[in-house]
Amino acid sequence: MATNQLSPKFFACSQSIELAEEIAKNYGFELGKVITTHFSDGEFQPAFEESVRGRRVFIIGSTFPSADNLMEMLLMCDAAKRASARHITAVMPYFGWARQDRKDKPRVAIGAKLVAKLLEAAGATRIMTMDLHADQIQGFFEKPVDHLFASTIFLPYVKSLELDNLTIASPDMGGSKRAYAYSKYLESDVVICYKQRAKANVISHMELIGEVEGKNVILVDDMIDTGGTLTKAADLMMERGAKSVRAICTHPILSGNAYERIQNSKLEELIVSDTIPLKKNISKIKVVTCAPLFADVMRKVQDNTSISGQFLM
């Protein structure tokens, strides 16, 4: 165990204070003090109110929009670097801008790559995140990336449901790898939804590849934004004779009228993590905390021990 002089320090970005408090509590530490000065034009300046010289610093903050959340992470990394922190780990349970991982049409930015470079320029020496939208984003960094899988927290919950005739489903072709990984662990069948989009967040057509009649189906995805894909998939599966449909989505972005759409859908339950705080609580949403997982991996990083045992898939 590290000595007190070299013990880590934990700090939270303002958008992730509750999760950061839980992570620090699971680790056995308290959050460090940060004071943020806000200026009348909307600019802000975070400042550490305690020394971080020679320490490993964990800065915890999901970078979902608005862009202020990403900017706060960058400013805090820069502040830690200029305060002579030994290591700076940007802990981003939700890595924002990850859907911009490639040029899918001419003359567009690759936002995920840009964010990676910004974090490194700000002083981050390590990145810790969970369920990236695309695995290849790890390659955008020249620093170590700890990419955790939410299956570690979700699979025990799924097993506790004791569902018979279980089938794992992917809401699109891109998520088939994740669905197959869950199905392998749970020894279940897999079905895939094939969708065509009219434009971003608007589905024009959806088909189902596989049989769901009489099955308890669990859709798995890395995030849920407007909820259009999942609710449409649930409707389609119930029409095809599914016994029940649940969904597991790591990051509850839940924009627009997503909450109403979920509550009024044929989904029996939406299971999410707390990487992004919910704007409201509704009966169909079940939150499973990722705090113990992050705390355990942080401890292993601090102690320079292997984290491979944390991966269930």
PDB file of C-alpha atoms in Angstrom:
ATOM      1  CA  MET A   1       0.000   0.000   0.000  1.00  0.00           C
ATOM      2  CA  ALA A   2       1.273   3.437  -0.873  1.00  0.00           C
ATOM      3  CA  THR A   3       2.534   5.630   1.935  1.00  0.00           C
ATOM      4  CA  ASN A   4       0.548   8.656   3.009  1.00  0.00           C
ATOM      5  CA  GLN A   5       3.064  10.954   1.279  1.00  0.00           C
ATOM      6  CA  LEU A   6       2.359   9.260  -2.056  1.00  0.00           C
ATOM      7  CA  SER A   7      -1.331   8.496  -1.556  1.00  0.00           C
ATOM      8  CA  PRO A   8      -3.607   9.568  -4.411  1.00  0.00           C
ATOM      9  CA  LYS A   9      -5.948  12.516  -4.412  1.00  0.00           C
ATOM     10  CA  PHE A  10      -9.436  12.589  -5.878  1.00  0.00           C
ATOM     11  CA  PHE A  11     -11.147  15.582  -7.433  1.00  0.00           C
ATOM     12  CA  ALA A  12     -14.517  15.924  -9.128  1.00  0.00           C
ATOM     13  CA  CYS A  13     -15.713  17.983 -12.030  1.00  0.00           C
ATOM     14  CA  SER A  14     -18.969  19.687 -11.131  1.00  0.00           C
ATOM     15  CA  GLN A  15     -21.146  17.504 -13.393  1.00  0.00           C
ATOM     16  CA  SER A  16     -20.040  14.261 -11.707  1.00  0.00           C
ATOM     17  CA  ILE A  17     -19.803  15.159  -8.027  1.00  0.00           C
ATOM     18  CA  GLU A  18     -22.217  12.470  -6.785  1.00  0.00           C
ATOM     19  CA  LEU A  19     -20.487   9.664  -8.690  1.00  0.00           C
ATOM     20  CA  ALA A  20     -17.052  10.971  -7.673  1.00  0.00           C
ATOM     21  CA  GLU A  21     -18.089  10.983  -4.014  1.00  0.00           C
ATOM     22  CA  GLU A  22     -19.181   7.344  -4.298  1.00  0.00           C
ATOM     23  CA  ILE A  23     -15.946   6.359  -6.042  1.00  0.00           C
ATOM     24  CA  ALA A  24     -13.822   8.079  -3.392  1.00  0.00           C
ATOM     25  CA  LYS A  25     -15.930   6.516  -0.630  1.00  0.00           C
ATOM     26  CA  ASN A  26     -15.438   3.034  -2.119  1.00  0.00           C
ATOM     27  CA  TYR A  27     -11.714   3.708  -2.338  1.00  0.00           C
ATOM     28  CA  GLY A  28     -11.633   4.898   1.271  1.00  0.00           C
ATOM     29  CA  PHE A  29     -10.749   8.546   0.643  1.00  0.00           C
ATOM     30  CA  GLU A  30     -12.596  11.854   0.507  1.00  0.00           C
ATOM     31  CA  LEU A  31     -12.774  14.185  -2.447  1.00  0.00           C
ATOM     32  CA  GLY A  32     -10.243  16.992  -2.555  1.00  0.00           C
ATOM     33  CA  LYS A  33     -11.402  20.582  -2.420  1.00  0.00           C
ATOM     34  CA  VAL A  34     -11.931  22.499  -5.634  1.00  0.00           C
ATOM     35  CA  ILE A  35     -13.249  26.049  -5.869  1.00  0.00           C
ATOM     36  CA  THR A  36     -14.548  27.235  -9.237  1.00  0.00           C
ATOM     37  CA  THR A  37     -14.709  30.924 -10.000  1.00  0.00           C
ATOM     38  CA  HIS A  38     -17.427  31.916 -12.458  1.00  0.00           C
ATOM     39  CA  PHE A  39     -17.199  35.106 -14.486  1.00  0.00           C
ATOM     40  CA  SER A  40     -20.148  37.099 -15.763  1.00  0.00           C
ATOM     41  CA  ASP A  41     -19.503  36.160 -19.403  1.00  0.00           C
ATOM     42  CA  GLY A  42     -19.796  32.433 -18.657  1.00  0.00           C
ATOM     43  CA  GLU A  43     -16.070  31.728 -18.351  1.00  0.00           C
ATOM     44  CA  PHE A  44     -14.951  29.742 -15.299  1.00  0.00           C
ATOM     45  CA  GLN A  45     -11.722  28.794 -13.543  1.00  0.00           C
ATOM     46  CA  PRO A  46     -11.367  25.746 -11.256  1.00  0.00           C
ATOM     47  CA  ALA A  47      -8.639  25.830  -8.588  1.00  0.00           C
ATOM     48  CA  PHE A  48      -7.368  23.098  -6.271  1.00  0.00           C
ATOM     49  CA  GLU A  49      -7.514  24.202  -2.651  1.00  0.00           C
ATOM     50  CA  GLU A  50      -4.843  21.752  -1.499  1.00  0.00           C
ATOM     51  CA  SER A  51      -1.399  20.667  -2.645  1.00  0.00           C
ATOM     52  CA  VAL A  52      -1.090  17.934  -5.280  1.00  0.00           C
ATOM     53  CA  ARG A  53       2.680  18.115  -5.668  1.00  0.00           C
ATOM     54  CA  GLY A  54       4.173  14.676  -6.298  1.00  0.00           C
ATOM     55  CA  ARG A  55       0.787  12.931  -6.032  1.00  0.00           C
ATOM     56  CA  ARG A  56      -1.228  10.771  -8.368  1.00  0.00           C
ATOM     57  CA  VAL A  57      -4.350  12.795  -9.090  1.00  0.00           C
ATOM     58  CA  PHE A  58      -7.625  11.266 -10.231  1.00  0.00           C
ATOM     59  CA  ILE A  59      -9.905  13.841 -11.848  1.00  0.00           C
ATOM     60  CA  ILE A  60     -13.402  12.409 -12.215  1.00  0.00           C
ATOM     61  CA  GLY A  61     -15.851  13.838 -14.718  1.00  0.00           C
ATOM     62  CA  SER A  62     -18.028  12.561 -17.555  1.00  0.00           C
ATOM     63  CA  THR A  63     -17.811  14.778 -20.622  1.00  0.00           C
ATOM     64  CA  PHE A  64     -21.377  14.728 -21.900  1.00  0.00           C
ATOM     65  CA  PRO A  65     -22.612  18.006 -23.461  1.00  0.00           C
ATOM     66  CA  SER A  66     -22.538  20.891 -22.882  1.00  0.00           C
ATOM     67  CA  ALA A  67     -18.933  21.484 -23.941  1.00  0.00           C
ATOM     68  CA  ASP A  68     -18.344  23.156 -20.545  1.00  0.00           C
ATOM     69  CA  ASN A  69     -18.041  19.668 -19.038  1.00  0.00           C
ATOM     70  CA  LEU A  70     -15.135  18.800 -21.329  1.00  0.00           C
ATOM     71  CA  MET A  71     -13.594  22.228 -20.777  1.00  0.00           C
ATOM     72  CA  GLU A  72     -13.731  21.773 -17.019  1.00  0.00           C
ATOM     73  CA  MET A  73     -11.887  18.453 -17.302  1.00  0.00           C
ATOM     74  CA  LEU A  74      -9.218  20.085 -19.473  1.00  0.00           C
ATOM     75  CA  LEU A  75      -8.773  23.032 -17.108  1.00  0.00           C
ATOM     76  CA  MET A  76      -8.446  20.747 -14.085  1.00  0.00           C
ATOM     77  CA  CYS A  77      -5.863  18.559 -15.844  1.00  0.00           C
ATOM     78  CA  ASP A  78      -3.906  21.687 -16.757  1.00  0.00           C
ATOM     79  CA  ALA A  79      -4.139  22.992 -13.186  1.00  0.00           C
ATOM     80  CA  ALA A  80      -2.840  19.679 -11.814  1.00  0.00           C
ATOM     81  CA  LYS A  81       0.040  19.666 -14.308  1.00  0.00           C
ATOM     82  CA  ARG A  82       1.051  23.201 -13.359  1.00  0.00           C
ATOM     83  CA  ALA A  83       0.800  22.271  -9.669  1.00  0.00           C
ATOM     84  CA  SER A  84       3.424  19.511 -10.175  1.00  0.00           C
ATOM     85  CA  ALA A  85       1.184  16.464  -9.843  1.00  0.00           C
ATOM     86  CA  ARG A  86       3.172  13.269 -10.475  1.00  0.00           C
ATOM     87  CA  HIS A  87       0.460  11.467 -12.469  1.00  0.00           C
ATOM     88  CA  ILE A  88      -2.825  12.862 -13.763  1.00  0.00           C
ATOM     89  CA  THR A  89      -5.556  10.334 -14.540  1.00  0.00           C
ATOM     90  CA  ALA A  90      -8.583  11.711 -16.357  1.00  0.00           C
ATOM     91  CA  VAL A  91     -11.401   9.464 -15.162  1.00  0.00           C
ATOM     92  CA  MET A  92     -14.179   9.858 -17.699  1.00  0.00           C
ATOM     93  CA  PRO A  93     -16.891   7.284 -16.989  1.00  0.00           C
ATOM     94  CA  TYR A  94     -18.641   8.598 -20.110  1.00  0.00           C
ATOM     95  CA  PHE A  95     -16.290   9.718 -22.877  1.00  0.00           C
ATOM     96  CA  GLY A  96     -18.184  12.432 -24.717  1.00  0.00           C
ATOM     97  CA  TRP A  97     -17.904  13.100 -28.466  1.00  0.00           C
ATOM     98  CA  ALA A  98     -17.111   9.401 -28.971  1.00  0.00           C
ATOM     99  CA  ARG A  99     -19.687   9.015 -31.746  1.00  0.00           C
ATOM    100  CA  GLN A 100     -17.415  11.183 -33.907  1.00  0.00           C
ATOM    101  CA  ASP A 101     -14.813   8.433 -34.229  1.00  0.00           C
ATOM    102  CA  ARG A 102     -14.335   8.506 -38.029  1.00  0.00           C
ATOM    103  CA  LYS A 103     -15.109  10.481 -41.173  1.00  0.00           C
ATOM    104  CA  ASP A 104     -18.477   9.055 -42.174  1.00  0.00           C
ATOM    105  CA  LYS A 105     -18.982  11.772 -44.781  1.00  0.00           C
ATOM    106  CA  PRO A 106     -16.777  14.437 -46.392  1.00  0.00           C
ATOM    107  CA  ARG A 107     -15.601  17.551 -44.576  1.00  0.00           C
ATOM    108  CA  VAL A 108     -16.392  16.540 -40.994  1.00  0.00           C
ATOM    109  CA  ALA A 109     -14.235  16.521 -37.890  1.00  0.00           C
ATOM    110  CA  ILE A 110     -13.141  13.418 -36.005  1.00  0.00           C
ATOM    111  CA  GLY A 111     -14.221  14.735 -32.624  1.00  0.00           C
ATOM    112  CA  ALA A 112     -13.066  11.771 -30.535  1.00  0.00           C
ATOM    113  CA  LYS A 113      -9.517  12.108 -31.876  1.00  0.00           C
ATOM    114  CA  LEU A 114      -9.552  15.851 -31.167  1.00  0.00           C
ATOM    115  CA  VAL A 115     -10.700  15.270 -27.584  1.00  0.00           C
ATOM    116  CA  ALA A 116      -7.895  12.722 -27.104  1.00  0.00           C
ATOM    117  CA  LYS A 117      -5.296  15.237 -28.217  1.00  0.00           C
ATOM    118  CA  LEU A 118      -6.783  17.973 -26.049  1.00  0.00           C
ATOM    119  CA  LEU A 119      -6.612  15.751 -22.959  1.00  0.00           C
ATOM    120  CA  GLU A 120      -2.980  14.886 -23.600  1.00  0.00           C
ATOM    121  CA  ALA A 121      -2.091  18.539 -24.227  1.00  0.00           C
ATOM    122  CA  ALA A 122      -3.824  19.483 -20.969  1.00  0.00           C
ATOM    123  CA  GLY A 123      -1.563  17.112 -19.049  1.00  0.00           C
ATOM    124  CA  ALA A 124      -3.460  13.826 -18.647  1.00  0.00           C
ATOM    125  CA  THR A 125      -0.969  10.978 -18.289  1.00  0.00           C
ATOM    126  CA  ARG A 126      -3.622   8.244 -18.182  1.00  0.00           C
ATOM    127  CA  ILE A 127      -7.238   7.889 -19.279  1.00  0.00           C
ATOM    128  CA  MET A 128      -9.838   5.757 -17.534  1.00  0.00           C
ATOM    129  CA  THR A 129     -13.254   5.265 -19.102  1.00  0.00           C
ATOM    130  CA  MET A 130     -16.029   2.726 -19.595  1.00  0.00           C
ATOM    131  CA  ASP A 131     -17.794   1.293 -22.642  1.00  0.00           C
ATOM    132  CA  LEU A 132     -16.415   3.511 -25.366  1.00  0.00           C
ATOM    133  CA  HIS A 133     -18.731   3.911 -28.338  1.00  0.00           C
ATOM    134  CA  ALA A 134     -15.947   2.495 -30.521  1.00  0.00           C
ATOM    135  CA  ASP A 135     -13.039   0.419 -29.194  1.00  0.00           C
ATOM    136  CA  GLN A 136     -10.575   1.984 -31.636  1.00  0.00           C
ATOM    137  CA  ILE A 137     -10.792   5.298 -29.771  1.00  0.00           C
ATOM    138  CA  GLN A 138      -8.158   3.839 -27.426  1.00  0.00           C
ATOM    139  CA  GLY A 139      -5.740   4.126 -30.342  1.00  0.00           C
ATOM    140  CA  PHE A 140      -6.289   7.882 -30.551  1.00  0.00           C
ATOM    141  CA  PHE A 141      -4.221   8.267 -27.365  1.00  0.00           C
ATOM    142  CA  GLU A 142      -0.466   8.072 -26.898  1.00  0.00           C
ATOM    143  CA  LYS A 143      -1.057   7.555 -23.157  1.00  0.00           C
ATOM    144  CA  PRO A 144      -2.319   4.430 -21.350  1.00  0.00           C
ATOM    145  CA  VAL A 145      -6.080   3.896 -21.528  1.00  0.00           C
ATOM    146  CA  ASP A 146      -7.988   1.748 -19.039  1.00  0.00           C
ATOM    147  CA  HIS A 147     -11.142   0.784 -20.925  1.00  0.00           C
ATOM    148  CA  LEU A 148     -13.560  -0.828 -18.463  1.00  0.00           C
ATOM    149  CA  PHE A 149     -16.593  -2.885 -19.422  1.00  0.00           C
ATOM    150  CA  ALA A 150     -19.968  -2.210 -17.846  1.00  0.00           C
ATOM    151  CA  SER A 151     -20.755  -5.914 -18.214  1.00  0.00           C
ATOM    152  CA  THR A 152     -18.841  -6.288 -14.952  1.00  0.00           C
ATOM    153  CA  ILE A 153     -21.675  -4.534 -13.104  1.00  0.00           C
ATOM    154  CA  PHE A 154     -24.615  -5.486 -15.327  1.00  0.00           C
ATOM    155  CA  LEU A 155     -24.151  -9.243 -15.664  1.00  0.00           C
ATOM    156  CA  PRO A 156     -24.612  -9.985 -11.940  1.00  0.00           C
ATOM    157  CA  TYR A 157     -27.876  -8.021 -12.052  1.00  0.00           C
ATOM    158  CA  VAL A 158     -29.071  -9.901 -15.133  1.00  0.00           C
ATOM    159  CA  LYS A 159     -28.317 -13.232 -13.473  1.00  0.00           C
ATOM    160  CA  SER A 160     -30.246 -12.141 -10.381  1.00  0.00           C
ATOM    161  CA  LEU A 161     -33.383 -11.745 -12.534  1.00  0.00           C
ATOM    162  CA  GLU A 162     -33.331 -15.521 -13.182  1.00  0.00           C
ATOM    163  CA  LEU A 163     -35.065 -15.160 -16.556  1.00  0.00           C
ATOM    164  CA  ASP A 164     -35.872 -18.312 -18.509  1.00  0.00           C
ATOM    165  CA  ASN A 165     -35.587 -18.517 -22.308  1.00  0.00           C
ATOM    166  CA  LEU A 166     -33.207 -15.587 -22.224  1.00  0.00           C
ATOM    167  CA  THR A 167     -32.123 -13.978 -25.485  1.00  0.00           C
ATOM    168  CA  ILE A 168     -29.624 -11.137 -25.871  1.00  0.00           C
ATOM    169  CA  ALA A 169     -30.282  -8.604 -28.610  1.00  0.00           C
ATOM    170  CA  SER A 170     -28.338  -5.831 -30.293  1.00  0.00           C
ATOM    171  CA  PRO A 171     -30.336  -2.788 -31.463  1.00  0.00           C
ATOM    172  CA  ASP A 172     -28.056  -2.433 -34.502  1.00  0.00           C
ATOM    173  CA  MET A 173     -25.353  -4.247 -36.465  1.00  0.00           C
ATOM    174  CA  GLY A 174     -22.579  -2.228 -34.820  1.00  0.00           C
ATOM    175  CA  GLY A 175     -23.433  -3.598 -31.381  1.00  0.00           C
ATOM    176  CA  SER A 176     -23.375  -7.260 -32.383  1.00  0.00           C
ATOM    177  CA  LYS A 177     -19.953  -7.864 -30.830  1.00  0.00           C
ATOM    178  CA  ARG A 178     -21.223  -6.612 -27.457  1.00  0.00           C
ATOM    179  CA  ALA A 179     -24.360  -8.747 -27.732  1.00  0.00           C
ATOM    180  CA  TYR A 180     -22.360 -11.890 -28.546  1.00  0.00           C
ATOM    181  CA  ALA A 181     -20.073 -11.250 -25.562  1.00  0.00           C
ATOM    182  CA  TYR A 182     -23.065 -11.031 -23.199  1.00  0.00           C
ATOM    183  CA  SER A 183     -24.683 -14.108 -24.748  1.00  0.00           C
ATOM    184  CA  LYS A 184     -21.507 -16.139 -24.397  1.00  0.00           C
ATOM    185  CA  TYR A 185     -21.320 -15.394 -20.680  1.00  0.00           C
ATOM    186  CA  LEU A 186     -25.056 -16.019 -20.153  1.00  0.00           C
ATOM    187  CA  GLU A 187     -25.181 -18.995 -22.564  1.00  0.00           C
ATOM    188  CA  SER A 188     -28.135 -17.505 -24.442  1.00  0.00           C
ATOM    189  CA  ASP A 189     -29.254 -16.932 -28.015  1.00  0.00           C
ATOM    190  CA  VAL A 190     -28.628 -13.693 -29.924  1.00  0.00           C
ATOM    191  CA  VAL A 191     -30.813 -11.614 -32.237  1.00  0.00           C
ATOM    192  CA  ILE A 192     -29.804  -8.514 -34.184  1.00  0.00           C
ATOM    193  CA  CYS A 193     -31.842  -5.508 -35.274  1.00  0.00           C
ATOM    194  CA  TYR A 194     -31.050  -4.073 -38.673  1.00  0.00           C
ATOM    195  CA  LYS A 195     -31.977  -0.406 -38.963  1.00  0.00           C
ATOM    196  CA  GLN A 196     -31.812   2.289 -41.598  1.00  0.00           C
ATOM    197  CA  ARG A 197     -31.690   5.948 -40.607  1.00  0.00           C
ATOM    198  CA  ALA A 198     -33.328   8.820 -42.461  1.00  0.00           C
ATOM    199  CA  LYS A 199     -30.970  11.133 -40.540  1.00  0.00           C
ATOM    200  CA  ALA A 200     -29.273  11.281 -37.124  1.00  0.00           C
ATOM    201  CA  ASN A 201     -31.621  10.047 -34.350  1.00  0.00           C
ATOM    202  CA  VAL A 202     -34.391   9.243 -36.892  1.00  0.00           C
ATOM    203  CA  ILE A 203     -35.002   5.612 -37.930  1.00  0.00           C
ATOM    204  CA  SER A 204     -36.767   5.009 -41.240  1.00  0.00           C
ATOM    205  CA  HIS A 205     -36.872   1.199 -41.184  1.00  0.00           C
ATOM    206  CA  MET A 206     -36.015  -1.675 -38.822  1.00  0.00           C
ATOM    207  CA  GLU A 207     -35.910  -5.458 -39.302  1.00  0.00           C
ATOM    208  CA  LEU A 208     -35.179  -8.275 -36.876  1.00  0.00           C
ATOM    209  CA  ILE A 209     -32.623 -11.005 -37.570  1.00  0.00           C
ATOM    210  CA  GLY A 210     -33.475 -14.008 -35.386  1.00  0.00           C
ATOM    211  CA  GLU A 211     -36.408 -15.446 -33.440  1.00  0.00           C
ATOM    212  CA  VAL A 212     -37.783 -13.942 -30.222  1.00  0.00           C
ATOM    213  CA  GLU A 213     -41.126 -15.711 -29.847  1.00  0.00           C
ATOM    214  CA  GLY A 214     -41.631 -16.815 -26.233  1.00  0.00           C
ATOM    215  CA  LYS A 215     -38.268 -15.339 -25.209  1.00  0.00           C
ATOM    216  CA  ASN A 216     -37.282 -12.883 -22.496  1.00  0.00           C
ATOM    217  CA  VAL A 217     -35.180 -10.442 -24.471  1.00  0.00           C
ATOM    218  CA  ILE A 218     -32.491  -8.091 -23.182  1.00  0.00           C
ATOM    219  CA  LEU A 219     -31.234  -5.418 -25.560  1.00  0.00           C
ATOM    220  CA  VAL A 220     -27.675  -4.267 -24.860  1.00  0.00           C
ATOM    221  CA  ASP A 221     -26.101  -1.016 -26.040  1.00  0.00           C
ATOM    222  CA  ASP A 222     -23.377   1.377 -24.928  1.00  0.00           C
ATOM    223  CA  MET A 223     -25.658   4.421 -24.673  1.00  0.00           C
ATOM    224  CA  ILE A 224     -29.226   5.600 -24.998  1.00  0.00           C
ATOM    225  CA  ASP A 225     -29.830   9.075 -26.400  1.00  0.00           C
ATOM    226  CA  THR A 226     -33.345   9.824 -27.639  1.00  0.00           C
ATOM    227  CA  GLY A 227     -34.512   6.255 -26.975  1.00  0.00           C
ATOM    228  CA  GLY A 228     -35.948   5.926 -30.479  1.00  0.00           C
ATOM    229  CA  THR A 229     -33.943   2.845 -31.466  1.00  0.00           C
ATOM    230  CA  LEU A 230     -34.561   0.883 -28.276  1.00  0.00           C
ATOM    231  CA  THR A 231     -38.250   1.610 -28.005  1.00  0.00           C
ATOM    232  CA  LYS A 232     -38.801   0.781 -31.684  1.00  0.00           C
ATOM    233  CA  ALA A 233     -36.833  -2.460 -31.231  1.00  0.00           C
ATOM    234  CA  ALA A 234     -38.899  -3.349 -28.148  1.00  0.00           C
ATOM    235  CA  ASP A 235     -42.134  -2.746 -30.060  1.00  0.00           C
ATOM    236  CA  LEU A 236     -40.928  -4.924 -32.930  1.00  0.00           C
ATOM    237  CA  MET A 237     -39.924  -7.764 -30.621  1.00  0.00           C
ATOM    238  CA  MET A 238     -43.191  -7.738 -28.718  1.00  0.00           C
ATOM    239  CA  GLU A 239     -45.014  -7.836 -32.081  1.00  0.00           C
ATOM    240  CA  ARG A 240     -42.925 -10.909 -32.958  1.00  0.00           C
ATOM    241  CA  GLY A 241     -44.065 -12.702 -29.799  1.00  0.00           C
ATOM    242  CA  ALA A 242     -41.403 -11.891 -27.219  1.00  0.00           C
ATOM    243  CA  LYS A 243     -42.419 -12.621 -23.634  1.00  0.00           C
ATOM    244  CA  SER A 244     -40.696  -9.486 -22.282  1.00  0.00           C
ATOM    245  CA  VAL A 245     -38.141  -6.925 -23.418  1.00  0.00           C
ATOM    246  CA  ARG A 246     -35.601  -5.175 -21.213  1.00  0.00           C
ATOM    247  CA  ALA A 247     -32.668  -2.986 -22.169  1.00  0.00           C
ATOM    248  CA  ILE A 248     -29.184  -2.447 -20.760  1.00  0.00           C
ATOM    249  CA  CYS A 249     -27.539   0.845 -21.732  1.00  0.00           C
ATOM    250  CA  THR A 250     -24.365   1.947 -19.997  1.00  0.00           C
ATOM    251  CA  HIS A 251     -24.656   5.699 -20.539  1.00  0.00           C
ATOM    252  CA  PRO A 252     -28.090   7.323 -20.007  1.00  0.00           C
ATOM    253  CA  ILE A 253     -27.785  10.442 -22.174  1.00  0.00           C
ATOM    254  CA  LEU A 254     -31.595  10.574 -22.472  1.00  0.00           C
ATOM    255  CA  SER A 255     -32.096  13.741 -24.469  1.00  0.00           C
ATOM    256  CA  GLY A 256     -35.278  15.251 -25.887  1.00  0.00           C
ATOM    257  CA  ASN A 257     -38.418  13.354 -24.902  1.00  0.00           C
ATOM    258  CA  ALA A 258     -36.507  10.158 -24.104  1.00  0.00           C
ATOM    259  CA  TYR A 259     -37.941   9.787 -20.587  1.00  0.00           C
ATOM    260  CA  GLU A 260     -41.530   9.960 -21.803  1.00  0.00           C
ATOM    261  CA  ARG A 261     -40.744   7.641 -24.699  1.00  0.00           C
ATOM    262  CA  ILE A 262     -39.288   5.018 -22.362  1.00  0.00           C
ATOM    263  CA  GLN A 263     -42.068   5.276 -19.806  1.00  0.00           C
ATOM    264  CA  ASN A 264     -44.702   4.808 -22.527  1.00  0.00           C
ATOM    265  CA  SER A 265     -42.829   2.047 -24.360  1.00  0.00           C
ATOM    266  CA  LYS A 266     -43.148  -1.724 -24.200  1.00  0.00           C
ATOM    267  CA  LEU A 267     -39.819  -1.960 -22.418  1.00  0.00           C
ATOM    268  CA  GLU A 268     -40.288  -3.644 -19.073  1.00  0.00           C
ATOM    269  CA  GLU A 269     -37.130  -2.107 -17.655  1.00  0.00           C
ATOM    270  CA  LEU A 270     -34.200   0.070 -18.707  1.00  0.00           C
ATOM    271  CA  ILE A 271     -31.018  -0.734 -16.785  1.00  0.00           C
ATOM    272  CA  VAL A 272     -28.338   1.975 -16.820  1.00  0.00           C
ATOM    273  CA  SER A 273     -25.210   2.956 -14.924  1.00  0.00           C
ATOM    274  CA  ASP A 274     -24.595   6.262 -13.147  1.00  0.00           C
ATOM    275  CA  THR A 275     -21.911   7.552 -15.541  1.00  0.00           C
ATOM    276  CA  ILE A 276     -24.338  10.371 -16.374  1.00  0.00           C
ATOM    277  CA  PRO A 277     -26.735  11.663 -13.704  1.00  0.00           C
ATOM    278  CA  LEU A 278     -30.418  11.202 -14.522  1.00  0.00           C
ATOM    279  CA  LYS A 279     -32.444  14.354 -15.100  1.00  0.00           C
ATOM    280  CA  LYS A 280     -35.511  12.686 -13.573  1.00  0.00           C
ATOM    281  CA  ASN A 281     -36.467   9.380 -12.002  1.00  0.00           C
ATOM    282  CA  ILE A 282     -39.084   7.202 -13.649  1.00  0.00           C
ATOM    283  CA  SER A 283     -40.316   3.774 -12.635  1.00  0.00           C
ATOM    284  CA  LYS A 284     -38.896   1.915 -15.629  1.00  0.00           C
ATOM    285  CA  ILE A 285     -35.281   3.009 -15.111  1.00  0.00           C
ATOM    286  CA  LYS A 286     -33.009   0.976 -12.820  1.00  0.00           C
ATOM    287  CA  VAL A 287     -29.582   2.461 -11.989  1.00  0.00           C
ATOM    288  CA  VAL A 288     -26.640   0.174 -11.206  1.00  0.00           C
ATOM    289  CA  THR A 289     -23.656   2.081  -9.837  1.00  0.00           C
ATOM    290  CA  CYS A 290     -20.214   1.809 -11.415  1.00  0.00           C
ATOM    291  CA  ALA A 291     -18.463   3.415  -8.417  1.00  0.00           C
ATOM    292  CA  PRO A 292     -17.067   0.176  -6.861  1.00  0.00           C
ATOM    293  CA  LEU A 293     -15.645  -0.890 -10.237  1.00  0.00           C
ATOM    294  CA  PHE A 294     -13.845   2.416 -10.814  1.00  0.00           C
ATOM    295  CA  ALA A 295     -12.593   2.541  -7.225  1.00  0.00           C
ATOM    296  CA  ASP A 296     -11.158  -0.957  -7.483  1.00  0.00           C
ATOM    297  CA  VAL A 297      -9.398  -0.240 -10.779  1.00  0.00           C
ATOM    298  CA  MET A 298      -8.029   3.048  -9.401  1.00  0.00           C
ATOM    299  CA  ARG A 299      -6.598   1.187  -6.419  1.00  0.00           C
ATOM    300  CA  LYS A 300      -4.900  -1.309  -8.718  1.00  0.00           C
ATOM    301  CA  VAL A 301      -3.498   1.485 -10.872  1.00  0.00           C
ATOM    302  CA  GLN A 302      -2.157   3.236  -7.782  1.00  0.00           C
ATOM    303  CA  ASP A 303      -0.599   0.000  -6.524  1.00  0.00           C
ATOM    304  CA  ASN A 304       0.745  -0.946  -9.967  1.00  0.00           C
ATOM    305  CA  THR A 305      -1.100  -4.273 -10.031  1.00  0.00           C
ATOM    306  CA  SER A 306      -2.958  -5.956 -12.889  1.00  0.00           C
ATOM    307  CA  ILE A 307      -6.550  -4.950 -13.657  1.00  0.00           C
ATOM    308  CA  SER A 308      -7.249  -7.785 -16.101  1.00  0.00           C
ATOM    309  CA  GLY A 309      -9.255  -9.666 -13.458  1.00  0.00           C
ATOM    310  CA  GLN A 310     -11.917  -6.956 -13.679  1.00  0.00           C
ATOM    311  CA  PHE A 311     -12.975  -7.927 -17.152  1.00  0.00           C
ATOM    312  CA  LEU A 312     -15.835 -10.404 -17.335  1.00  0.00           C
ATOM    313  CA  MET A 313     -15.757 -10.158 -21.096  1.00  0.00           C
TER     314      MET A 313
END
